[in-house]
Coordinates of C-alpha atoms in Angstrom, one line a residue:
M19 CA -8.3 10.0 -11.8
K20 CA -8.1 6.7 -12.2
L21 CA -4.4 5.3 -12.5
K22 CA -4.1 4.0 -16.0
S23 CA -0.3 3.1 -15.4
G24 CA 2.7 1.6 -17.2
N25 CA 5.9 0.5 -15.5
W26 CA 9.1 2.5 -17.4
H27 CA 11.6 0.3 -15.3
G28 CA 15.5 0.5 -15.4
S29 CA 16.8 2.8 -13.1
S30 CA 16.5 0.0 -10.2
G31 CA 18.9 -2.1 -12.5
T32 CA 18.5 -4.2 -15.4
W33 CA 21.9 -6.1 -14.6
N34 CA 21.8 -10.0 -13.4
G35 CA 24.4 -9.2 -11.0
S36 CA 27.5 -10.9 -12.3
G37 CA 30.1 -9.6 -15.2
D38 CA 30.4 -6.5 -16.9
D39 CA 26.9 -4.7 -16.1
D40 CA 27.5 -2.9 -19.7
D41 CA 27.1 -6.7 -21.4
P42 CA 24.0 -7.9 -22.8
A43 CA 24.6 -10.9 -21.4
N44 CA 24.7 -10.0 -18.1
N45 CA 21.2 -8.1 -18.1
N46 CA 17.6 -9.2 -18.0
A47 CA 16.5 -10.4 -21.7
G48 CA 19.7 -9.0 -23.0
E49 CA 18.1 -5.3 -22.4
V50 CA 21.2 -2.8 -21.0
G51 CA 19.4 0.2 -19.0
H52 CA 22.4 1.7 -18.1
R53 CA 21.0 2.5 -14.8
A54 CA 18.5 4.4 -16.3
P55 CA 15.0 4.1 -17.6
L56 CA 15.1 1.5 -20.3
G57 CA 15.4 2.9 -24.1
L58 CA 17.3 6.0 -23.8
D59 CA 20.0 4.5 -25.8
R60 CA 17.6 4.0 -28.6
V61 CA 14.9 6.7 -28.9
P62 CA 14.9 10.3 -27.3
M63 CA 13.1 10.6 -24.1
E64 CA 10.5 13.0 -25.6
T65 CA 9.6 10.4 -28.0
I66 CA 9.1 7.7 -25.5
I67 CA 6.8 9.7 -23.5
H68 CA 5.3 10.9 -26.7
D69 CA 4.6 7.0 -27.3
F70 CA 3.3 6.4 -23.7
K71 CA 0.8 8.8 -23.9
A72 CA -0.5 7.6 -27.5
L73 CA -1.0 4.0 -25.8
G74 CA -3.8 6.1 -23.7
L75 CA -1.7 5.8 -20.0
N76 CA -2.0 8.5 -17.9
S77 CA 0.4 7.6 -15.4
I78 CA 3.9 6.3 -14.8
R79 CA 5.2 3.5 -12.4
L80 CA 8.8 4.7 -12.1
P81 CA 11.0 1.9 -10.3
F82 CA 14.4 3.0 -8.3
S83 CA 16.8 1.4 -6.2
N84 CA 18.5 2.5 -3.1
Q85 CA 21.7 2.3 -4.7
M86 CA 20.6 4.6 -7.3
I87 CA 20.2 7.8 -5.2
D88 CA 23.9 7.5 -3.9
D89 CA 25.5 6.0 -7.2
S90 CA 28.4 8.7 -8.2
R91 CA 29.3 6.9 -11.1
P92 CA 28.6 8.5 -14.3
V93 CA 25.8 7.0 -16.5
Q94 CA 27.2 6.5 -20.2
G95 CA 25.9 5.0 -23.2
L96 CA 22.5 6.8 -23.7
T97 CA 23.2 7.3 -27.2
A98 CA 19.9 8.7 -28.1
N99 CA 20.3 11.1 -25.4
P100 CA 23.4 12.3 -25.1
G101 CA 22.8 15.3 -23.1
L102 CA 22.4 12.7 -20.1
N103 CA 25.8 11.2 -20.3
G104 CA 28.2 12.2 -17.3
L105 CA 25.1 12.4 -15.4
T106 CA 24.6 10.3 -12.2
P107 CA 21.6 8.0 -12.1
L108 CA 19.6 10.4 -9.8
Q109 CA 20.1 12.9 -12.2
V110 CA 19.1 11.0 -14.9
F111 CA 16.3 9.9 -12.9
D112 CA 15.2 13.8 -12.4
N113 CA 15.3 14.6 -16.0
A114 CA 12.9 11.5 -16.7
V115 CA 10.3 12.5 -13.8
H116 CA 10.4 15.8 -15.0
A117 CA 9.7 15.4 -18.7
L118 CA 6.9 12.7 -17.7
T119 CA 5.0 15.3 -15.5
G120 CA 5.7 17.9 -17.8
A121 CA 4.1 15.9 -20.4
G122 CA 1.1 15.5 -18.1
L123 CA 1.7 11.9 -16.9
A124 CA 1.6 11.4 -13.2
V125 CA 4.4 9.7 -11.8
I126 CA 4.2 7.0 -8.9
L127 CA 7.8 6.7 -7.7
N128 CA 8.6 2.9 -7.0
N129 CA 11.4 1.6 -4.6
H130 CA 12.0 -1.5 -6.3
T131 CA 15.4 -2.7 -5.1
T132 CA 18.1 -1.9 -2.5
S133 CA 21.0 -2.6 -5.1
S134 CA 20.5 -1.6 -8.7
K135 CA 19.9 -5.0 -10.0
W136 CA 17.1 -7.1 -11.5
C137 CA 14.5 -8.4 -9.5
C138 CA 13.5 -10.7 -8.2
G139 CA 13.6 -14.2 -5.7
L140 CA 16.7 -14.5 -3.4
D141 CA 18.4 -11.5 -4.9
G142 CA 19.4 -9.7 -2.0
N143 CA 16.7 -7.5 -2.4
E144 CA 13.8 -9.6 -0.8
F145 CA 12.9 -7.1 2.2
W146 CA 13.0 -3.1 2.4
N147 CA 15.8 -3.4 4.7
S148 CA 17.5 -5.7 2.7
G149 CA 21.4 -4.3 2.5
Q150 CA 20.5 -1.4 4.5
S151 CA 18.6 -0.5 8.0
T152 CA 14.9 0.5 8.0
D153 CA 16.0 4.3 9.2
E154 CA 18.1 4.3 6.0
W155 CA 15.2 3.1 3.7
V156 CA 13.0 5.5 5.3
N157 CA 15.4 8.5 5.1
D158 CA 16.1 7.5 1.3
W159 CA 11.8 8.0 0.8
V160 CA 12.2 11.3 2.5
F161 CA 14.8 12.2 0.5
L162 CA 12.8 11.6 -2.5
A163 CA 10.0 12.9 -1.8
E164 CA 11.1 16.0 -0.6
R165 CA 13.1 16.2 -3.9
Y166 CA 10.2 16.1 -5.9
K167 CA 7.1 18.1 -3.4
N168 CA 7.0 21.2 -5.8
D169 CA 6.3 18.8 -8.6
P170 CA 2.6 18.2 -8.3
G171 CA 2.8 15.7 -10.9
V172 CA 4.5 13.1 -8.7
V173 CA 1.5 11.9 -7.0
G174 CA 2.4 8.8 -5.3
A175 CA 5.2 6.7 -3.1
D176 CA 4.7 2.8 -3.6
L177 CA 6.8 2.0 -0.9
R178 CA 8.6 -1.3 -1.6
N179 CA 8.5 -3.8 -4.5
E180 CA 7.1 -7.8 -3.8
V181 CA 8.4 -8.2 -0.1
R182 CA 9.4 -12.1 0.2
R183 CA 11.0 -14.6 2.1
T184 CA 14.6 -14.4 2.2
T185 CA 16.7 -17.9 2.5
W186 CA 15.7 -18.2 6.5
H187 CA 13.4 -15.5 7.0
D188 CA 9.6 -14.6 6.5
P189 CA 8.6 -11.0 6.3
N190 CA 4.9 -10.5 8.6
W191 CA 2.5 -8.2 8.6
G192 CA 1.9 -6.9 12.3
W193 CA 4.2 -9.1 14.7
G194 CA 6.0 -6.1 15.6
D195 CA 9.6 -7.2 15.0
N196 CA 12.2 -6.2 12.1
Q197 CA 10.6 -8.0 9.7
D198 CA 7.4 -6.6 10.2
W199 CA 6.4 -4.8 6.8
E200 CA 3.1 -3.5 8.2
A201 CA 4.9 -1.9 10.8
A202 CA 7.8 -0.4 8.4
S203 CA 5.8 0.6 5.9
E204 CA 3.2 2.5 8.1
L205 CA 6.2 4.1 9.4
A206 CA 7.8 5.2 5.8
G207 CA 4.5 6.4 4.9
N208 CA 4.1 8.5 7.9
R209 CA 7.5 10.1 7.3
I210 CA 6.6 11.0 4.0
L211 CA 3.8 12.6 5.0
K212 CA 4.4 14.5 7.8
D213 CA 8.2 15.5 7.0
A214 CA 8.4 15.5 3.4
N215 CA 5.0 15.9 1.3
P216 CA 1.3 15.6 2.7
N217 CA 0.0 15.4 -0.9
L218 CA 1.3 12.0 -1.6
L219 CA -0.7 9.0 -2.2
I220 CA 1.1 6.2 0.0
M221 CA 1.3 2.7 -2.0
I222 CA 1.7 -0.4 0.4
E223 CA 2.0 -3.8 -1.6
G224 CA 1.0 -6.7 0.2
L225 CA 3.3 -9.7 1.2
N226 CA 4.5 -11.1 -2.2
W227 CA 5.5 -14.6 -0.4
Q228 CA 6.0 -16.5 2.9
G229 CA 7.4 -20.0 3.6
I230 CA 9.6 -22.1 2.1
P231 CA 8.6 -22.9 -1.5
S232 CA 8.5 -26.4 -1.5
D233 CA 5.5 -29.2 -1.5
L234 CA 7.1 -30.4 1.7
F235 CA 6.6 -26.8 4.0
P236 CA 4.0 -24.4 4.4
H237 CA 4.0 -21.7 1.8
E238 CA 1.7 -19.1 0.3
R239 CA 1.3 -16.0 -1.3
P240 CA -0.6 -13.6 0.9
I241 CA -0.8 -10.5 -0.7
L242 CA -3.5 -8.5 1.1
K243 CA -5.2 -11.2 2.9
P244 CA -3.6 -9.7 6.2
V245 CA -5.4 -6.5 5.7
R246 CA -8.7 -8.0 6.6
T247 CA -7.7 -8.1 10.1
I248 CA -4.7 -5.8 10.7
S249 CA -5.2 -2.6 8.2
T250 CA -2.6 0.5 7.9
T251 CA -3.6 3.8 9.5
L252 CA -2.1 6.5 8.2
V253 CA -1.6 10.4 10.1
R254 CA -3.8 12.0 6.6
S255 CA -6.8 9.7 5.8
H256 CA -7.4 9.2 2.0
K257 CA -4.2 8.8 1.5
L258 CA -3.5 5.2 1.5
V259 CA -3.3 2.9 -1.5
Y260 CA -2.9 -1.0 -1.3
A261 CA -0.9 -2.7 -4.5
A262 CA -0.7 -6.4 -5.7
H263 CA 0.5 -7.7 -8.6
F264 CA -0.7 -10.7 -10.5
Y265 CA 0.7 -12.7 -13.4
G266 CA -0.6 -16.1 -15.0
F267 CA 2.4 -18.0 -14.2
I268 CA 2.5 -17.1 -10.3
G269 CA -0.5 -18.6 -7.9
P270 CA -2.1 -18.3 -4.4
N271 CA 0.6 -20.7 -3.6
H272 CA 2.6 -21.0 -6.7
T273 CA 6.0 -19.6 -6.7
G274 CA 6.0 -18.9 -10.3
A275 CA 9.1 -20.7 -10.8
S276 CA 10.2 -23.4 -13.0
G277 CA 11.9 -26.4 -12.1
M278 CA 13.8 -25.6 -8.5
G279 CA 11.8 -23.6 -6.6
E280 CA 8.8 -24.6 -8.2
T281 CA 5.9 -26.2 -6.3
K282 CA 2.8 -28.3 -7.6
D283 CA 0.1 -25.5 -6.7
P284 CA -2.3 -24.4 -9.3
R285 CA -1.1 -21.4 -11.2
F286 CA -3.4 -18.4 -12.0
R287 CA -3.2 -19.5 -15.8
D288 CA -4.5 -23.3 -14.6
M289 CA -7.8 -21.8 -12.8
S290 CA -10.8 -21.7 -14.3
R291 CA -12.4 -18.0 -15.2
E292 CA -14.7 -18.0 -11.9
D293 CA -11.3 -19.5 -9.8
Q294 CA -9.3 -16.9 -11.1
F295 CA -11.5 -14.2 -10.0
R296 CA -12.6 -15.7 -6.5
A297 CA -8.7 -16.1 -5.7
M298 CA -8.0 -12.7 -6.8
D299 CA -10.8 -11.2 -4.8
E300 CA -9.4 -13.1 -1.8
L301 CA -5.9 -11.9 -2.5
A302 CA -6.5 -8.5 -3.2
G303 CA -9.7 -7.4 -4.8
Y304 CA -12.0 -7.4 -1.5
V305 CA -10.2 -4.6 -0.2
A306 CA -11.4 -2.3 -2.7
T307 CA -14.9 -3.8 -3.4
T308 CA -16.1 -4.1 0.5
P309 CA -17.1 -0.8 1.7
D310 CA -17.3 0.6 4.9
Q311 CA -14.6 -1.4 6.4
H312 CA -11.7 -0.4 8.6
F313 CA -9.4 -1.8 5.5
T314 CA -11.4 -0.7 2.6
A315 CA -9.3 1.2 0.3
P316 CA -8.5 1.7 -3.5
V317 CA -6.4 -1.4 -5.0
W318 CA -4.0 -0.8 -7.5
I319 CA -2.6 -3.7 -9.8
S320 CA 0.8 -2.2 -9.9
E321 CA 2.4 -5.2 -12.1
F322 CA 0.6 -7.4 -14.6
G323 CA 1.7 -8.5 -18.0
I324 CA 2.2 -10.9 -20.8
G325 CA 4.1 -11.6 -24.0
K326 CA 3.1 -11.1 -27.3
G327 CA 4.1 -14.8 -28.0
A328 CA 2.3 -16.3 -25.3
E329 CA 0.0 -19.4 -26.0
G330 CA -2.0 -21.9 -24.7
K331 CA -3.1 -21.2 -20.6
D332 CA -1.0 -17.8 -20.8
K333 CA -2.7 -16.4 -23.5
D334 CA -6.1 -17.5 -22.1
W335 CA -5.9 -16.1 -18.9
F336 CA -4.7 -12.4 -20.0
P337 CA -8.2 -11.7 -21.2
N338 CA -9.7 -13.1 -17.7
M339 CA -7.1 -10.9 -16.0
V340 CA -8.3 -7.8 -18.1
D341 CA -12.0 -8.3 -17.3
Y342 CA -11.4 -8.9 -13.6
L343 CA -9.6 -5.3 -13.8
I344 CA -12.6 -3.6 -15.5
D345 CA -15.4 -5.4 -13.4
R346 CA -13.8 -4.6 -10.4
D347 CA -12.8 -1.1 -11.5
L348 CA -9.2 -1.3 -9.9
D349 CA -6.4 0.9 -11.2
F350 CA -3.6 -0.7 -12.7
A351 CA 0.1 -0.4 -13.9
Y352 CA 1.2 -2.8 -16.8
W353 CA 4.9 -4.5 -16.8
P354 CA 6.6 -3.5 -18.8
I355 CA 5.9 -0.6 -21.1
V356 CA 9.5 -0.7 -22.7
G357 CA 11.2 -3.5 -24.5
F358 CA 14.0 -4.0 -26.9
Q359 CA 13.3 -5.6 -30.6
K360 CA 15.0 -6.6 -33.3
D361 CA 13.1 -7.7 -36.6
D362 CA 10.2 -8.1 -33.9
K363 CA 12.3 -10.6 -32.2
G364 CA 13.6 -10.5 -28.6
N365 CA 11.6 -9.9 -25.2
D366 CA 8.3 -9.5 -26.4
W367 CA 6.5 -8.3 -23.1
G368 CA 6.9 -4.5 -23.6
L369 CA 4.0 -2.8 -24.6
L370 CA 6.5 -0.6 -26.8
R371 CA 9.6 -2.3 -28.0
Y372 CA 12.7 -0.3 -30.0
D373 CA 15.2 -1.3 -32.3
T374 CA 18.7 0.1 -32.3
D375 CA 17.8 2.4 -35.1
G376 CA 14.8 3.6 -32.9
S377 CA 12.2 2.0 -34.9
R378 CA 9.4 0.7 -32.6
R379 CA 7.1 -2.3 -32.4
S380 CA 3.5 -1.3 -30.3
V381 CA 1.0 -3.6 -28.8
F382 CA -1.4 -1.3 -31.1
D383 CA 0.0 -3.3 -34.2
A384 CA -2.3 -5.1 -36.5
D385 CA -0.2 -8.6 -35.5
D386 CA 0.0 -8.3 -31.7
W387 CA -3.0 -10.4 -30.2
R388 CA -3.0 -8.5 -26.8
G389 CA -4.0 -5.0 -28.4
P390 CA -7.3 -5.3 -28.8
H391 CA -7.5 -6.1 -24.8
V392 CA -5.2 -3.7 -24.0
R393 CA -7.5 -1.1 -25.9
R394 CA -10.5 -2.0 -24.2
L395 CA -8.8 -1.8 -20.7
L396 CA -7.6 1.7 -21.4
S397 CA -10.8 2.9 -22.8
A398 CA -13.2 1.4 -20.0
G399 CA -15.0 3.7 -18.0
G400 CA -15.1 3.5 -13.8
M401 CA -15.1 5.8 -11.5
T402 CA -13.0 8.9 -12.7
G403 CA -13.3 12.6 -12.1
Q404 CA -14.9 14.3 -9.1
T405 CA -16.3 12.0 -6.7
D406 CA -18.8 12.1 -3.8
P407 CA -16.5 11.6 -0.6
V408 CA -16.5 8.6 0.9
R409 CA -16.8 7.7 4.8
S410 CA -13.6 6.2 6.2
W411 CA -12.7 4.2 9.1
S412 CA -9.4 3.7 10.5
M413 CA -8.2 0.6 12.8
L414 CA -5.7 1.7 15.7
Y415 CA -3.5 -1.2 16.3
G416 CA -1.0 -0.4 19.8
Q417 CA 0.0 -3.9 20.3
H418 CA 4.0 -3.3 19.7
R419 CA 4.0 0.5 19.4
D420 CA 1.8 3.4 20.1
D421 CA -0.3 4.2 17.0
N422 CA -0.9 7.9 17.2
A423 CA -2.0 8.9 14.0
S424 CA -2.5 12.3 15.3
L425 CA -0.4 15.5 14.1
R426 CA -2.3 18.0 16.2
A427 CA -1.8 16.1 19.5
A428 CA 1.5 15.9 21.3
D429 CA 3.7 12.8 20.2
D430 CA 4.0 11.8 24.0
W431 CA 0.8 12.9 25.4
D432 CA 0.5 10.1 28.1
P433 CA 4.5 9.7 28.8
G434 CA 4.7 5.9 29.4
A435 CA 1.5 4.4 28.4
R436 CA 0.7 2.8 25.1
K437 CA -1.0 5.4 22.9
L438 CA -3.6 5.1 20.3
A439 CA -5.3 8.2 18.7
C440 CA -7.2 9.0 15.5
P441 CA -6.4 10.8 12.2
D442 CA -7.0 14.6 12.9
D443 CA -10.1 14.6 10.7
Q444 CA -11.6 11.4 12.2
R445 CA -13.1 10.7 15.8
M446 CA -13.0 7.7 17.9
V447 CA -15.8 5.3 17.8
G448 CA -14.7 1.9 18.8
I449 CA -12.5 0.2 21.8
A450 CA -11.5 -3.3 22.4
S451 CA -11.9 -5.3 25.5
G452 CA -7.8 -6.4 24.6
G453 CA -5.2 -6.2 22.0
K454 CA -4.7 -2.0 22.1
R455 CA -7.4 -1.9 19.5
G456 CA -9.6 1.2 18.1
L457 CA -11.7 2.0 15.3
C458 CA -12.1 6.0 14.2
T459 CA -14.4 7.6 11.1
D460 CA -15.3 10.3 9.6
A461 CA -18.9 9.1 8.9
T462 CA -22.0 11.7 9.3
E463 CA -19.3 14.3 10.1
G464 CA -16.3 15.1 8.7
D465 CA -13.4 17.1 10.4
L466 CA -14.7 17.3 13.8
W467 CA -11.9 19.1 15.6
R468 CA -12.4 22.9 16.1
P469 CA -9.7 25.0 14.3
G470 CA -6.6 26.4 16.7
T471 CA -7.7 24.3 19.5
E472 CA -5.7 21.8 21.7
A473 CA -6.4 18.3 22.8
T474 CA -6.8 17.6 26.2
V475 CA -5.3 14.5 28.2
V476 CA -7.9 13.4 30.7
T477 CA -6.8 11.3 33.5
K478 CA -9.2 11.4 36.2
E479 CA -13.1 11.1 36.7
Q480 CA -15.3 14.0 36.4
V481 CA -18.9 13.3 34.9
T482 CA -22.4 14.6 35.7
T483 CA -23.9 11.4 34.6
D484 CA -23.2 8.1 36.3
W485 CA -23.1 6.0 32.9
A486 CA -21.3 2.8 34.1
T487 CA -22.3 2.6 38.0
G488 CA -19.5 1.2 40.3
F489 CA -16.5 1.7 37.6
T490 CA -14.3 4.3 36.8
K491 CA -15.3 6.8 34.0
Y492 CA -13.0 9.0 32.1
Q493 CA -15.0 11.5 30.1
C494 CA -14.4 14.3 27.7
S495 CA -15.8 17.7 29.1
E496 CA -18.9 18.9 27.4
G497 CA -18.1 19.9 23.9
Q498 CA -15.5 17.7 23.3
F499 CA -15.4 14.5 21.6
M500 CA -12.5 11.5 22.2
I501 CA -9.8 11.2 19.7
G502 CA -7.6 8.4 21.6
Y503 CA -7.1 6.5 24.4
S504 CA -4.1 5.1 26.0
L505 CA -3.0 2.0 28.4
R506 CA -0.6 0.9 30.8
G507 CA -0.4 -2.9 30.5
D508 CA -4.2 -3.7 29.4
A509 CA -5.0 -1.1 32.0
M510 CA -6.8 2.0 31.2
S511 CA -4.5 5.3 31.7
A512 CA -5.9 8.1 29.8
I513 CA -8.3 9.6 27.1
L514 CA -7.3 11.8 24.7
C515 CA -10.3 14.9 23.9
A516 CA -10.8 17.5 21.3
P517 CA -13.0 20.5 21.3
G518 CA -15.7 19.9 18.7
R519 CA -16.6 22.6 15.5
I520 CA -20.4 21.8 16.5
P521 CA -22.1 21.8 19.6
L522 CA -21.9 18.4 21.1
A523 CA -24.2 17.8 23.9
G524 CA -26.7 15.3 22.6
A525 CA -28.1 12.1 24.4
G526 CA -25.7 9.2 25.7
R527 CA -25.9 5.7 26.0
T528 CA -23.4 3.0 27.4
L529 CA -22.1 -0.1 25.5
W530 CA -20.1 -2.6 26.9
D531 CA -17.6 -5.2 25.9
D532 CA -17.2 -7.3 29.1
H533 CA -19.1 -9.8 28.0
Q534 CA -20.0 -9.6 24.3
D535 CA -19.8 -7.4 21.1
T536 CA -21.8 -4.5 20.9
R537 CA -21.4 -3.2 17.8
P538 CA -23.8 -1.8 15.2
A539 CA -25.8 -4.5 13.2
S540 CA -24.8 -3.0 10.1
G541 CA -21.3 -4.6 10.3
E542 CA -20.1 -1.0 9.1
G543 CA -16.1 -0.2 10.4
G544 CA -15.7 -4.1 10.1
D545 CA -13.7 -6.5 12.9
Y546 CA -11.3 -4.0 14.0
A547 CA -10.4 -6.2 17.1
H548 CA -10.2 -9.7 16.1
N549 CA -10.5 -12.3 18.6
F550 CA -11.6 -9.6 21.0
R551 CA -15.0 -8.1 22.1
K552 CA -15.7 -4.5 21.0
A553 CA -18.0 -1.7 21.8
Q554 CA -18.7 0.5 19.1
C555 CA -20.9 3.7 18.5
D556 CA -23.0 4.0 15.4
A557 CA -22.0 6.6 12.5
D558 CA -24.1 9.5 13.9
E559 CA -22.7 9.1 17.3
Y560 CA -19.1 10.5 18.9
A561 CA -17.4 8.6 22.0
A562 CA -17.4 10.7 25.1
G563 CA -15.3 8.2 27.7
I564 CA -14.6 5.1 28.6
A565 CA -15.3 3.0 31.9
F566 CA -13.3 0.5 33.6
S567 CA -12.7 -1.1 36.9
H568 CA -9.9 -3.0 38.8
N569 CA -12.4 -4.8 41.1
D570 CA -13.3 -8.7 40.6
R571 CA -9.7 -9.1 38.9
R572 CA -10.9 -7.1 36.0
G573 CA -7.5 -5.5 35.5
G574 CA -8.9 -2.0 34.3
H575 CA -9.1 -2.8 30.9
P576 CA -11.7 -0.7 28.8
D577 CA -15.1 -2.2 29.8
A578 CA -17.6 0.4 28.5
L579 CA -17.9 3.3 26.1
Y580 CA -20.1 6.2 26.2
C581 CA -21.5 7.1 23.0
R582 CA -23.3 10.6 22.4
S583 CA -25.4 11.7 19.7
L584 CA -23.7 13.9 16.9
R585 CA -27.1 16.2 17.1

């Protein structure tokens, strides 16, 4: 299915962080959520969900806070849903999840904040480990994924909302420290898939902001730009979805602020249509529209939106945004679906806005200029239904930690070494001269591993053909293919082999990475080891071995890859 989603916020908090959290003056836009999905004090839950479906949505992004999970203070004030009063916020959230899925709407869980308060900026919720440890954050995810694993309508886990700079620190992508969002998201995604629910889609948002928000210092909104160089590989293929947020008031380098914290960079609304499209492609769209690369994956624009009262450049931006989503066939989630109104006054961003008496204003009302654009977005075609399988490529990145994506191989199959291993339905086809990188694929031949067999670790030379004279050669036995390799420092330690489910004895050839790249001319797989030389088999081959040498100051790093034909 194509995700045609909306955001039903509230459980992550509407409170601004000071004063009585039930006082509208202390809540964003005066909208009190009561630590529950917004609007339950005005309209019965079944009515709200009916209205969601009437819009044409098929899925809901449902934000929550980590505080919500353990909050024991009973929810009160849900006057239109009195049966929910007295429950904990988590129990109300349970009711919303199952009511949505029971009505045929898919649910994507979204960890929006640590504490139950309105997002964003410097609010104490900037990182996944703001106000909590990474382990606590991961454990909360495993808890929720396990909690809803028997509800097939819960289809996704959006791991964290808008990871951004704190007062003193930037998040990063791939540095291996406590601020590394790529490492944390891969850890959480794999724990969810291994320990809780193997069927969930794992949504990973890019970096929302880096740098000091001042014209005097470097600053940017990278979003998914780092994925081109370092992409995420999960233990189950085809479960990864990248996510991004676009609003007219932000820009590639603009904070989105007005006044303090504002920069002079262009906002998206200031750009021409062509420049908007180009910028959004560079920041996110390229991931979905560039085929056969290690980073290629679906992209979900999990937040975008605008108010009914928008004028000028803001109003001009929205039709362009809708055109972009349709043209690039990207999945989307409008922010927000639900808002409050009184005589059509109040926060006018919601697709549905409810008065205290339950009366509703809709984006499809005749006087709402957004309606035709939302309608054409929701009715647009694109790739839906049963589709043909897509070749996938996965990058292994062992610079700072093991990247052991196999579930069938032992976790520590080469103790003390840095290990890289492909997901179980892929095979290794690429190595690098340095940087501890690898490339895996299921191209040409899908899951190649013979059922019921185990992986073998090779730590000594035993070959029948001298395919790299003068070099030490670690080679899989006949009928086996390589799924991983390991290093001690930059030097080879072992290779990991698995028995094939088809005969594997094709002709072989040697590819070297010691002086230049030896990769297919097609460029398939992409640059999975930026700034390092690479050797890569063709899509109709498999890697059967690695050669290396400690002579001539080579240091034992991977020098050659032995590729053999699949047939």
